[in-house]
mmCIF file of N, CA and C in Angstrom:
data_model
loop_
_atom_site.group_PDB
_atom_site.id
_atom_site.type_symbol
_atom_site.label_atom_id
_atom_site.label_comp_id
_atom_site.label_asym_id
_atom_site.label_seq_id
_atom_site.Cartn_x
_atom_site.Cartn_y
_atom_site.Cartn_z
ATOM 1 N N MET I 1 1.114 -17.921 -0.239
ATOM 2 C CA MET I 1 0.929 -18.421 -1.573
ATOM 3 C C MET I 1 2.245 -19.053 -2.016
ATOM 4 N N LYS I 2 2.192 -20.278 -2.424
ATOM 5 C CA LYS I 2 3.406 -20.997 -2.813
ATOM 6 C C LYS I 2 3.745 -20.834 -4.285
ATOM 7 N N ARG I 3 2.753 -20.506 -5.098
ATOM 8 C CA ARG I 3 2.967 -20.361 -6.541
ATOM 9 C C ARG I 3 2.472 -18.987 -6.973
ATOM 10 N N PRO I 4 2.909 -18.543 -8.141
ATOM 11 C CA PRO I 4 2.375 -17.274 -8.649
ATOM 12 C C PRO I 4 0.876 -17.400 -8.916
ATOM 13 N N PRO I 5 0.173 -16.288 -8.975
ATOM 14 C CA PRO I 5 -1.258 -16.354 -9.260
ATOM 15 C C PRO I 5 -1.535 -17.010 -10.610
ATOM 16 N N ARG I 6 -2.723 -17.550 -10.743
ATOM 17 C CA ARG I 6 -3.140 -18.184 -11.992
ATOM 18 C C ARG I 6 -2.960 -17.196 -13.147
ATOM 19 N N GLY I 7 -2.420 -17.691 -14.240
ATOM 20 C CA GLY I 7 -2.220 -16.851 -15.408
ATOM 21 C C GLY I 7 -0.806 -16.323 -15.552
ATOM 22 N N TYR I 8 -0.002 -16.438 -14.493
ATOM 23 C CA TYR I 8 1.388 -16.002 -14.556
ATOM 24 C C TYR I 8 2.294 -17.221 -14.637
ATOM 25 N N PRO I 9 3.343 -17.180 -15.461
ATOM 26 C CA PRO I 9 4.260 -18.318 -15.544
ATOM 27 C C PRO I 9 5.048 -18.477 -14.243
ATOM 28 N N ALA I 10 5.409 -19.706 -13.928
ATOM 29 C CA ALA I 10 6.156 -19.983 -12.697
ATOM 30 C C ALA I 10 7.507 -19.288 -12.681
ATOM 31 N N ASP I 11 8.070 -19.005 -13.855
ATOM 32 C CA ASP I 11 9.388 -18.373 -13.909
ATOM 33 C C ASP I 11 9.302 -16.859 -14.152
ATOM 34 N N HIS I 12 8.149 -16.253 -13.852
ATOM 35 C CA HIS I 12 7.982 -14.805 -14.015
ATOM 36 C C HIS I 12 9.064 -14.082 -13.210
ATOM 37 N N SER I 13 9.593 -12.992 -13.755
ATOM 38 C CA SER I 13 10.707 -12.286 -13.104
ATOM 39 C C SER I 13 10.326 -11.688 -11.749
ATOM 40 N N ARG I 14 9.051 -11.512 -11.488
ATOM 41 C CA ARG I 14 8.607 -10.935 -10.214
ATOM 42 C C ARG I 14 7.762 -11.913 -9.403
ATOM 43 N N THR I 15 8.043 -13.195 -9.560
ATOM 44 C CA THR I 15 7.271 -14.208 -8.848
ATOM 45 C C THR I 15 7.260 -13.951 -7.348
ATOM 46 N N ASP I 16 8.389 -13.521 -6.801
ATOM 47 C CA ASP I 16 8.453 -13.273 -5.357
ATOM 48 C C ASP I 16 7.433 -12.214 -4.931
ATOM 49 N N LEU I 17 7.212 -11.200 -5.755
ATOM 50 C CA LEU I 17 6.244 -10.154 -5.426
ATOM 51 C C LEU I 17 4.816 -10.566 -5.767
ATOM 52 N N LEU I 18 4.657 -11.346 -6.825
ATOM 53 C CA LEU I 18 3.319 -11.778 -7.224
ATOM 54 C C LEU I 18 2.665 -12.672 -6.180
ATOM 55 N N ARG I 19 3.446 -13.300 -5.354
ATOM 56 C CA ARG I 19 2.897 -14.207 -4.335
ATOM 57 C C ARG I 19 2.192 -13.462 -3.207
ATOM 58 N N HIS I 20 2.513 -12.198 -3.032
ATOM 59 C CA HIS I 20 1.883 -11.425 -1.957
ATOM 60 C C HIS I 20 0.424 -11.150 -2.291
ATOM 61 N N ARG I 21 -0.403 -11.178 -1.281
ATOM 62 C CA ARG I 21 -1.831 -10.937 -1.475
ATOM 63 C C ARG I 21 -2.251 -9.542 -1.039
ATOM 64 N N SER I 22 -1.348 -8.811 -0.400
ATOM 65 C CA SER I 22 -1.722 -7.485 0.079
ATOM 66 C C SER I 22 -0.497 -6.580 0.150
ATOM 67 N N LEU I 23 -0.760 -5.315 0.329
ATOM 68 C CA LEU I 23 0.280 -4.305 0.473
ATOM 69 C C LEU I 23 -0.179 -3.350 1.561
ATOM 70 N N ILE I 24 0.717 -3.035 2.469
ATOM 71 C CA ILE I 24 0.383 -2.111 3.547
ATOM 72 C C ILE I 24 1.399 -0.983 3.544
ATOM 73 N N ALA I 25 0.907 0.231 3.573
ATOM 74 C CA ALA I 25 1.760 1.408 3.729
ATOM 75 C C ALA I 25 1.266 2.125 4.977
ATOM 76 N N ALA I 26 2.168 2.419 5.891
ATOM 77 C CA ALA I 26 1.750 3.015 7.161
ATOM 78 C C ALA I 26 2.750 4.055 7.628
ATOM 79 N N ARG I 27 2.260 4.921 8.467
ATOM 80 C CA ARG I 27 3.117 5.904 9.116
ATOM 81 C C ARG I 27 2.725 5.920 10.594
ATOM 82 N N PRO I 28 3.660 5.618 11.470
ATOM 83 C CA PRO I 28 3.330 5.667 12.899
ATOM 84 C C PRO I 28 3.017 7.103 13.319
ATOM 85 N N LEU I 29 1.897 7.290 13.969
ATOM 86 C CA LEU I 29 1.525 8.610 14.458
ATOM 87 C C LEU I 29 1.721 8.728 15.961
ATOM 88 N N GLY I 30 1.925 7.599 16.612
ATOM 89 C CA GLY I 30 2.121 7.631 18.055
ATOM 90 C C GLY I 30 0.852 8.047 18.779
ATOM 91 N N CYS I 31 1.006 8.328 20.026
ATOM 92 C CA CYS I 31 -0.127 8.770 20.848
ATOM 93 C C CYS I 31 0.247 10.116 21.466
ATOM 94 N N GLU I 32 0.470 11.067 20.600
ATOM 95 C CA GLU I 32 0.901 12.395 21.028
ATOM 96 C C GLU I 32 -0.274 13.180 21.611
ATOM 97 N N GLU I 33 0.040 14.297 22.240
ATOM 98 C CA GLU I 33 -0.988 15.144 22.840
ATOM 99 C C GLU I 33 -2.006 15.644 21.810
ATOM 100 N N TRP I 34 -1.554 15.935 20.587
ATOM 101 C CA TRP I 34 -2.456 16.463 19.565
ATOM 102 C C TRP I 34 -3.533 15.466 19.154
ATOM 103 N N LEU I 35 -3.313 14.181 19.456
ATOM 104 C CA LEU I 35 -4.260 13.148 19.044
ATOM 105 C C LEU I 35 -5.643 13.358 19.661
ATOM 106 N N HIS I 36 -5.685 14.047 20.774
ATOM 107 C CA HIS I 36 -6.953 14.261 21.484
ATOM 108 C C HIS I 36 -7.490 15.673 21.274
ATOM 109 N N THR I 37 -7.054 16.323 20.199
ATOM 110 C CA THR I 37 -7.488 17.691 19.904
ATOM 111 C C THR I 37 -8.088 17.741 18.500
ATOM 112 N N PRO I 38 -8.733 18.841 18.163
ATOM 113 C CA PRO I 38 -9.260 18.993 16.799
ATOM 114 C C PRO I 38 -8.164 18.941 15.730
ATOM 115 N N GLU I 39 -6.925 19.193 16.112
ATOM 116 C CA GLU I 39 -5.795 19.142 15.177
ATOM 117 C C GLU I 39 -5.585 17.729 14.621
ATOM 118 N N ALA I 40 -6.076 16.728 15.318
ATOM 119 C CA ALA I 40 -5.857 15.334 14.915
ATOM 120 C C ALA I 40 -6.389 15.060 13.511
ATOM 121 N N VAL I 41 -7.546 15.584 13.197
ATOM 122 C CA VAL I 41 -8.138 15.334 11.877
ATOM 123 C C VAL I 41 -7.207 15.838 10.782
ATOM 124 N N ALA I 42 -6.702 17.049 10.925
ATOM 125 C CA ALA I 42 -5.809 17.623 9.917
ATOM 126 C C ALA I 42 -4.529 16.809 9.789
ATOM 127 N N ARG I 43 -3.975 16.374 10.904
ATOM 128 C CA ARG I 43 -2.730 15.592 10.854
ATOM 129 C C ARG I 43 -2.944 14.230 10.194
ATOM 130 N N VAL I 44 -4.024 13.574 10.514
ATOM 131 C CA VAL I 44 -4.301 12.262 9.922
ATOM 132 C C VAL I 44 -4.567 12.408 8.423
ATOM 133 N N LEU I 45 -5.324 13.423 8.035
ATOM 134 C CA LEU I 45 -5.574 13.655 6.610
ATOM 135 C C LEU I 45 -4.288 13.989 5.867
ATOM 136 N N SER I 46 -3.402 14.724 6.497
ATOM 137 C CA SER I 46 -2.117 15.054 5.880
ATOM 138 C C SER I 46 -1.280 13.793 5.675
ATOM 139 N N ALA I 47 -1.259 12.926 6.675
ATOM 140 C CA ALA I 47 -0.505 11.674 6.555
ATOM 141 C C ALA I 47 -1.091 10.808 5.441
ATOM 142 N N ALA I 48 -2.409 10.776 5.326
ATOM 143 C CA ALA I 48 -3.052 9.997 4.264
ATOM 144 C C ALA I 48 -2.731 10.592 2.896
ATOM 145 N N ALA I 49 -2.697 11.904 2.797
ATOM 146 C CA ALA I 49 -2.389 12.562 1.524
ATOM 147 C C ALA I 49 -0.974 12.241 1.068
ATOM 148 N N ASP I 50 -0.074 12.033 2.015
ATOM 149 C CA ASP I 50 1.305 11.683 1.665
ATOM 150 C C ASP I 50 1.377 10.353 0.922
ATOM 151 N N LEU I 51 0.382 9.513 1.084
ATOM 152 C CA LEU I 51 0.352 8.220 0.402
ATOM 153 C C LEU I 51 -0.201 8.328 -1.015
ATOM 154 N N ASP I 52 -0.655 9.504 -1.401
ATOM 155 C CA ASP I 52 -1.264 9.688 -2.714
ATOM 156 C C ASP I 52 -0.323 9.305 -3.853
ATOM 157 N N ALA I 53 0.954 9.668 -3.742
ATOM 158 C CA ALA I 53 1.910 9.333 -4.804
ATOM 159 C C ALA I 53 2.027 7.815 -4.970
ATOM 160 N N LEU I 54 2.068 7.093 -3.862
ATOM 161 C CA LEU I 54 2.124 5.631 -3.932
ATOM 162 C C LEU I 54 0.853 5.082 -4.575
ATOM 163 N N LEU I 55 -0.276 5.584 -4.174
ATOM 164 C CA LEU I 55 -1.540 5.119 -4.737
ATOM 165 C C LEU I 55 -1.593 5.361 -6.241
ATOM 166 N N MET I 56 -1.199 6.536 -6.684
ATOM 167 C CA MET I 56 -1.220 6.845 -8.119
ATOM 168 C C MET I 56 -0.253 5.947 -8.890
ATOM 169 N N TRP I 57 0.906 5.647 -8.312
ATOM 170 C CA TRP I 57 1.861 4.744 -8.959
ATOM 171 C C TRP I 57 1.242 3.354 -9.104
ATOM 172 N N LEU I 58 0.588 2.886 -8.052
ATOM 173 C CA LEU I 58 -0.051 1.573 -8.112
ATOM 174 C C LEU I 58 -1.131 1.540 -9.190
ATOM 175 N N VAL I 59 -1.938 2.578 -9.267
ATOM 176 C CA VAL I 59 -2.997 2.637 -10.276
ATOM 177 C C VAL I 59 -2.402 2.564 -11.676
ATOM 178 N N ARG I 60 -1.291 3.271 -11.906
ATOM 179 C CA ARG I 60 -0.679 3.299 -13.239
ATOM 180 C C ARG I 60 0.072 2.016 -13.580
ATOM 181 N N ASN I 61 0.654 1.353 -12.586
ATOM 182 C CA ASN I 61 1.598 0.278 -12.876
ATOM 183 C C ASN I 61 1.159 -1.131 -12.516
ATOM 184 N N VAL I 62 0.180 -1.283 -11.682
ATOM 185 C CA VAL I 62 -0.237 -2.625 -11.271
ATOM 186 C C VAL I 62 -1.493 -2.988 -12.047
ATOM 187 N N LYS I 63 -1.372 -4.026 -12.836
ATOM 188 C CA LYS I 63 -2.484 -4.478 -13.674
ATOM 189 C C LYS I 63 -3.160 -5.687 -13.036
ATOM 190 N N ARG I 64 -4.384 -5.901 -13.410
ATOM 191 C CA ARG I 64 -5.093 -7.091 -12.927
ATOM 192 C C ARG I 64 -4.429 -8.341 -13.482
ATOM 193 N N ALA I 65 -4.545 -9.426 -12.747
ATOM 194 C CA ALA I 65 -4.002 -10.704 -13.217
ATOM 195 C C ALA I 65 -4.705 -11.097 -14.509
ATOM 196 N N PRO I 66 -3.961 -11.712 -15.428
ATOM 197 C CA PRO I 66 -4.587 -12.150 -16.692
ATOM 198 C C PRO I 66 -5.631 -13.227 -16.461
#
């Protein structure tokens, strides 16, 4: 995206961030031995739960474009 989204001024203080269309948060889990055991579900769910704080921050602070 070369310009900020529609509804935002070109000189918005966060234009560099407004141009992004997506956000990815990841944690490498590798291909450890536990990946092929029943323990894998618990580990993956735990890693996903760690992202909860980020998700809640986004919900509170990121508003829809005007």
